[in-house]
Amino acid sequence: MTLAEHYSGGYSPLIIDQFKQRSFARHGVFVQPYLTAGLSVLDCGCGPGSITLDIAELVNPGVVHGIDFSALQIEQALLLQKQRAITNARFTTGSAYQLPYDDAQFDVVFAHAVLYHLQQPQQALAEFRRVLKPGGVVALRDACHTGDIMQPWDVNLAVVWQTIAQVFSYQGGNIYFGSQHKQLLLEQGFQAIVLSCSYDMFATDAEKHSIRDYWHQFLDVDHRSLIVEQQWLTALELTQQCAALDQWLANPASFFARARCEAIARK
Ligand SMILES: C[S@@+](CC[C@H](N)C(=O)[O-])C[C@H]1O[C@@H](n2cnc3c(N)ncnc32)[C@H](O)[C@@H]1O
């Protein structure tokens, strides 16, 4: 069954606060060689805008536009912009499928951790291509669970990840999406594709807590009813699987390295 698209990351204060900690230096470094002063950049699916505002500092006096279909995220981004006193960023609510921008408006379109949530990533890529100038650069970074490393691994964590994948897929996303960048970019007529991979590392106590809290919110709070209704797990099994995340957290030797596929391509 295909549902109307629903962003499975959710907008709980915990998750928004975590996204606010993201930075271009940590998550966008593969795009750095393509960002110079004066460029016009779109950050699509910008969330609470912390990476967007870093980009604004890099391209100043160029302008970065951040767009997100959540009004709540845009509200957060505007607050952050005010706190950081950045004037060359514009934020607006809207969809990746129908961007409210002119043809050939941007030098660079960046989408960080967005396309793997979408039911129709091809449609978003077609829009990215439309709003890019000829020769402009698209830059994508998405999860690919095949490359994740979670240690120590066990059968309960395998069930946790199977359930996460089921929730994503039910809502139109795909936790293996990163590996499809090249194929989809070629289909949309992009050229000069450069691929890379990197990891988001969760190894310190604070990092491990943050990722445990993230998946706990995702499974046990935001999607508990869905998981139980769809009979992927019983309520008791779900509680037990969430306890597996706590055990992983408590192990001093544990860590999680989240694989991210990255792609740069030109219109
Ligand atoms: C995982 S968050 C990433 C946010 C930000 N790029 C970052 O890395 O911090 C994904 C964002 O994409 C937004 N989003 C999901 N589907 C969208 C769509 N069709 N159009 C625009 N934004 C969308 C969500 O609201 C969410 O803020």
Short mmCIF file of C-alpha atoms and ligand atoms in Angstrom, two decimals:
data_model
loop_
_atom_site.label_atom_id
_atom_site.label_comp_id
_atom_site.label_asym_id
_atom_site.label_seq_id
_atom_site.Cartn_x
_atom_site.Cartn_y
_atom_site.Cartn_z
CA MET A 1 0.00 0.00 0.00
CA THR A 2 1.29 3.50 -0.81
CA LEU A 3 0.50 6.24 1.66
CA ALA A 4 0.47 9.98 1.19
CA GLU A 5 4.04 10.98 1.91
CA HIS A 6 4.87 11.53 5.54
CA TYR A 7 8.30 12.57 6.82
CA SER A 8 9.23 9.77 9.20
CA GLY A 9 11.92 11.74 11.06
CA GLY A 10 9.19 13.66 12.87
CA TYR A 11 9.38 17.06 14.53
CA SER A 12 9.72 16.28 18.23
CA PRO A 13 11.70 18.90 20.18
CA LEU A 14 14.38 16.24 20.81
CA ILE A 15 14.95 15.59 17.11
CA ILE A 16 14.82 19.27 16.11
CA ASP A 17 17.34 20.08 18.85
CA GLN A 18 19.65 17.36 17.55
CA PHE A 19 19.44 18.67 13.98
CA LYS A 20 20.26 22.16 15.20
CA GLN A 21 23.67 20.81 16.26
CA ARG A 22 24.51 19.83 12.68
CA SER A 23 27.20 21.84 10.93
CA PHE A 24 28.54 22.25 7.41
CA ALA A 25 32.02 21.38 8.73
CA ARG A 26 30.78 18.01 9.94
CA HIS A 27 28.13 17.13 7.35
CA GLY A 28 28.81 19.13 4.20
CA VAL A 29 32.55 19.09 3.75
CA PHE A 30 32.30 17.18 0.42
CA VAL A 31 30.64 20.30 -1.08
CA GLN A 32 33.23 22.75 0.22
CA PRO A 33 35.30 22.91 -3.02
CA TYR A 34 32.17 23.98 -4.93
CA LEU A 35 31.17 26.86 -2.63
CA THR A 36 32.81 30.22 -3.19
CA ALA A 37 31.90 33.78 -2.24
CA GLY A 38 29.09 35.25 -4.30
CA LEU A 39 27.35 32.00 -5.30
CA SER A 40 23.61 31.52 -5.08
CA VAL A 41 22.72 28.33 -3.19
CA LEU A 42 19.53 26.39 -2.44
CA ASP A 43 19.46 24.12 0.65
CA CYS A 44 16.42 21.93 0.04
CA GLY A 45 14.91 20.22 3.10
CA CYS A 46 16.95 22.58 5.26
CA GLY A 47 15.36 21.54 8.59
CA PRO A 48 16.17 23.98 11.42
CA GLY A 49 18.78 25.66 9.23
CA SER A 50 22.10 25.23 11.07
CA ILE A 51 23.88 23.91 7.96
CA THR A 52 22.14 26.50 5.74
CA LEU A 53 23.48 29.32 7.90
CA ASP A 54 27.01 27.88 7.74
CA ILE A 55 26.67 27.90 3.94
CA ALA A 56 25.52 31.54 4.08
CA GLU A 57 28.79 32.44 5.83
CA LEU A 58 30.78 30.61 3.15
CA VAL A 59 29.10 32.21 0.11
CA ASN A 60 28.61 35.73 1.52
CA PRO A 61 27.81 38.10 -0.25
CA GLY A 62 25.97 35.40 -2.23
CA VAL A 63 22.59 34.34 -0.89
CA VAL A 64 21.46 30.94 0.38
CA HIS A 65 17.79 29.96 0.26
CA GLY A 66 16.57 27.30 2.69
CA ILE A 67 13.29 25.54 1.98
CA ASP A 68 11.47 22.92 4.01
CA PHE A 69 7.92 21.68 3.88
CA SER A 70 7.61 21.96 7.66
CA ALA A 71 6.59 25.42 8.88
CA LEU A 72 7.92 24.41 12.30
CA GLN A 73 11.41 23.80 10.89
CA ILE A 74 11.35 27.14 9.06
CA GLU A 75 10.29 28.89 12.28
CA GLN A 76 13.33 27.34 14.02
CA ALA A 77 15.60 28.33 11.13
CA LEU A 78 14.44 31.94 11.29
CA LEU A 79 15.10 32.03 15.06
CA LEU A 80 18.58 30.63 14.56
CA GLN A 81 19.24 33.15 11.78
CA LYS A 82 18.29 35.97 14.14
CA GLN A 83 20.55 34.59 16.90
CA ARG A 84 23.48 34.30 14.49
CA ALA A 85 22.76 37.72 12.89
CA ILE A 86 23.16 36.36 9.36
CA THR A 87 21.59 38.52 6.66
CA ASN A 88 22.30 36.63 3.43
CA ALA A 89 19.92 33.69 4.09
CA ARG A 90 16.23 33.43 3.14
CA PHE A 91 13.94 30.74 4.52
CA THR A 92 10.62 29.63 3.13
CA THR A 93 8.11 26.79 3.49
CA GLY A 94 7.58 24.66 0.39
CA SER A 95 8.00 21.29 -1.27
CA ALA A 96 10.99 19.77 -3.02
CA TYR A 97 8.51 18.55 -5.64
CA GLN A 98 7.43 22.06 -6.64
CA LEU A 99 10.13 24.57 -5.81
CA PRO A 100 8.98 28.19 -5.73
CA TYR A 101 12.06 29.39 -7.63
CA ASP A 102 12.82 30.43 -11.20
CA ASP A 103 14.44 28.20 -13.77
CA ALA A 104 18.25 28.47 -13.71
CA GLN A 105 18.32 30.54 -10.48
CA PHE A 106 21.00 28.69 -8.47
CA ASP A 107 24.69 27.86 -8.81
CA VAL A 108 24.42 25.03 -6.25
CA VAL A 109 21.52 22.93 -4.92
CA PHE A 110 22.32 21.02 -1.71
CA ALA A 111 20.07 18.40 -0.11
CA HIS A 112 21.37 16.86 3.11
CA ALA A 113 19.58 13.80 4.50
CA VAL A 114 16.42 14.59 2.54
CA LEU A 115 16.02 12.44 -0.57
CA TYR A 116 16.10 9.16 1.35
CA HIS A 117 12.90 10.26 3.09
CA LEU A 118 11.04 10.94 -0.16
CA GLN A 119 8.62 8.75 -2.06
CA GLN A 120 9.56 10.43 -5.34
CA PRO A 121 13.24 11.44 -5.19
CA GLN A 122 13.33 11.56 -9.03
CA GLN A 123 10.76 14.33 -9.00
CA ALA A 124 12.84 16.32 -6.50
CA LEU A 125 15.96 15.80 -8.64
CA ALA A 126 14.09 17.02 -11.73
CA GLU A 127 13.17 20.18 -9.80
CA PHE A 128 16.78 20.61 -8.62
CA ARG A 129 17.86 20.41 -12.27
CA ARG A 130 15.25 22.95 -13.34
CA VAL A 131 16.35 25.58 -10.78
CA LEU A 132 20.08 25.08 -11.45
CA LYS A 133 21.98 27.28 -13.88
CA PRO A 134 23.61 25.44 -16.81
CA GLY A 135 26.77 23.84 -15.37
CA GLY A 136 25.42 24.31 -11.82
CA VAL A 137 26.15 21.75 -9.13
CA VAL A 138 23.80 19.45 -7.25
CA ALA A 139 25.15 18.02 -3.96
CA LEU A 140 23.43 15.13 -2.18
CA ARG A 141 24.17 13.29 1.07
CA ASP A 142 21.97 10.40 2.18
CA ALA A 143 22.01 7.40 4.46
CA CYS A 144 22.75 3.92 3.15
CA HIS A 145 22.17 1.32 5.86
CA THR A 146 24.24 -1.31 4.00
CA GLY A 147 27.34 0.59 5.07
CA ASP A 148 26.40 1.21 8.73
CA ILE A 149 28.62 -0.22 11.45
CA MET A 150 26.99 -0.80 14.84
CA GLN A 151 29.11 -2.62 17.40
CA PRO A 152 28.70 -4.84 19.26
CA TRP A 153 26.04 -6.21 16.89
CA ASP A 154 23.42 -8.72 17.98
CA VAL A 155 20.18 -10.31 16.89
CA ASN A 156 18.06 -7.77 18.78
CA LEU A 157 19.73 -4.84 17.04
CA ALA A 158 19.05 -6.59 13.73
CA VAL A 159 15.34 -6.54 14.63
CA VAL A 160 15.59 -2.84 15.62
CA TRP A 161 17.02 -2.00 12.19
CA GLN A 162 14.53 -4.17 10.36
CA THR A 163 11.75 -2.26 12.12
CA ILE A 164 13.32 1.11 11.32
CA ALA A 165 13.51 0.06 7.64
CA GLN A 166 9.85 -1.02 7.70
CA VAL A 167 8.72 2.34 9.10
CA PHE A 168 10.73 4.27 6.50
CA SER A 169 9.48 2.15 3.64
CA TYR A 170 5.84 2.32 4.78
CA GLN A 171 6.10 6.10 4.73
CA GLY A 172 7.75 6.27 1.33
CA GLY A 173 11.41 6.50 2.35
CA ASN A 174 14.34 4.10 1.98
CA ILE A 175 17.23 3.70 4.43
CA TYR A 176 19.33 2.13 1.64
CA PHE A 177 18.74 5.08 -0.71
CA GLY A 178 22.27 6.57 -0.72
CA SER A 179 23.55 3.83 -3.05
CA GLN A 180 21.08 4.95 -5.75
CA HIS A 181 22.49 8.47 -6.23
CA LYS A 182 24.46 7.68 -9.37
CA GLN A 183 21.63 5.83 -11.10
CA LEU A 184 19.06 8.54 -10.40
CA LEU A 185 21.39 11.40 -11.32
CA LEU A 186 22.14 9.72 -14.67
CA GLU A 187 18.41 9.19 -15.27
CA GLN A 188 17.82 12.91 -14.71
CA GLY A 189 20.57 13.88 -17.19
CA PHE A 190 23.17 15.14 -14.70
CA GLN A 191 26.84 14.91 -15.72
CA ALA A 192 30.34 14.82 -14.24
CA ILE A 193 29.17 12.77 -11.27
CA VAL A 194 31.62 12.49 -8.37
CA LEU A 195 30.75 10.04 -5.60
CA SER A 196 32.14 9.79 -2.09
CA CYS A 197 31.14 8.20 1.21
CA SER A 198 31.68 9.29 4.78
CA TYR A 199 30.44 8.39 8.23
CA ASP A 200 28.59 10.23 10.95
CA MET A 201 30.31 8.81 14.04
CA PHE A 202 28.63 8.16 17.37
CA ALA A 203 31.40 6.99 19.68
CA THR A 204 31.65 9.34 22.66
CA ASP A 205 29.14 8.96 25.50
CA ALA A 206 27.32 12.13 24.39
CA GLU A 207 27.17 11.00 20.74
CA LYS A 208 25.97 7.53 21.74
CA HIS A 209 23.28 9.02 23.98
CA SER A 210 22.10 11.27 21.17
CA ILE A 211 21.67 8.43 18.67
CA ARG A 212 20.05 6.13 21.25
CA ASP A 213 17.62 8.94 22.13
CA TYR A 214 16.93 9.55 18.42
CA TRP A 215 16.00 5.93 17.64
CA HIS A 216 14.15 5.57 20.93
CA GLN A 217 11.99 8.58 19.99
CA PHE A 218 11.54 7.22 16.47
CA LEU A 219 10.52 3.68 17.49
CA ASP A 220 9.04 3.85 20.93
CA VAL A 221 7.32 7.25 20.80
CA ASP A 222 6.66 8.50 17.25
CA HIS A 223 5.93 5.15 15.56
CA ARG A 224 4.90 2.80 18.40
CA SER A 225 1.24 2.70 17.31
CA LEU A 226 2.13 2.16 13.65
CA ILE A 227 4.57 -0.65 14.45
CA VAL A 228 2.05 -2.44 16.65
CA GLU A 229 -0.92 -1.85 14.29
CA GLN A 230 1.03 -3.18 11.33
CA GLN A 231 2.01 -6.20 13.47
CA TRP A 232 5.70 -5.76 12.72
CA LEU A 233 6.24 -6.24 16.48
CA THR A 234 3.95 -6.69 19.47
CA ALA A 235 4.01 -3.92 22.08
CA LEU A 236 6.07 -6.17 24.34
CA GLU A 237 8.55 -7.04 21.58
CA LEU A 238 8.95 -3.36 20.76
CA THR A 239 9.76 -2.58 24.40
CA GLN A 240 12.29 -5.44 24.41
CA GLN A 241 13.93 -4.25 21.18
CA CYS A 242 14.23 -0.72 22.55
CA ALA A 243 15.95 -2.22 25.60
CA ALA A 244 18.53 -3.63 23.16
CA LEU A 245 19.43 -0.04 22.29
CA ASP A 246 19.90 0.71 26.01
CA GLN A 247 22.19 -2.31 26.38
CA TRP A 248 24.19 -1.17 23.36
CA LEU A 249 24.49 2.29 24.95
CA ALA A 250 25.64 0.88 28.30
CA ASN A 251 28.47 -1.11 26.74
CA PRO A 252 31.65 1.02 27.05
CA ALA A 253 33.03 -0.54 23.85
CA SER A 254 30.01 0.24 21.68
CA PHE A 255 29.87 2.72 18.82
CA PHE A 256 27.75 3.46 15.75
CA ALA A 257 29.11 4.70 12.44
CA ARG A 258 26.31 5.85 10.14
CA ALA A 259 27.19 5.55 6.47
CA ARG A 260 26.39 8.50 4.24
CA CYS A 261 26.68 8.37 0.46
CA GLU A 262 27.59 11.67 -1.14
CA ALA A 263 27.21 12.80 -4.75
CA ILE A 264 28.20 15.88 -6.69
CA ALA A 265 26.96 16.32 -10.27
CA ARG A 266 26.54 19.06 -12.86
CA LYS A 267 23.54 20.14 -14.90
C1 LIG B 1 16.46 14.56 8.14
S1 LIG B 1 15.87 16.19 7.99
C2 LIG B 1 17.33 17.01 7.40
C3 LIG B 1 17.34 18.48 7.70
C4 LIG B 1 18.63 19.20 7.29
N1 LIG B 1 18.89 19.07 5.88
C5 LIG B 1 19.78 18.67 8.10
O1 LIG B 1 20.51 17.79 7.64
O2 LIG B 1 19.94 19.10 9.26
C6 LIG B 1 14.86 16.12 6.53
C7 LIG B 1 14.09 17.40 6.26
O3 LIG B 1 13.45 17.29 4.99
C8 LIG B 1 12.18 17.90 5.08
N2 LIG B 1 11.36 17.37 3.99
C9 LIG B 1 10.86 16.11 3.90
N3 LIG B 1 10.16 15.98 2.76
C10 LIG B 1 10.23 17.19 2.11
C11 LIG B 1 9.71 17.68 0.89
N4 LIG B 1 8.97 16.91 0.08
N5 LIG B 1 9.98 18.96 0.55
C12 LIG B 1 10.72 19.76 1.35
N6 LIG B 1 11.24 19.33 2.53
C13 LIG B 1 11.00 18.06 2.91
C14 LIG B 1 11.69 17.55 6.46
O4 LIG B 1 10.67 18.43 6.91
C15 LIG B 1 12.96 17.63 7.27
O5 LIG B 1 13.13 18.91 7.84
#
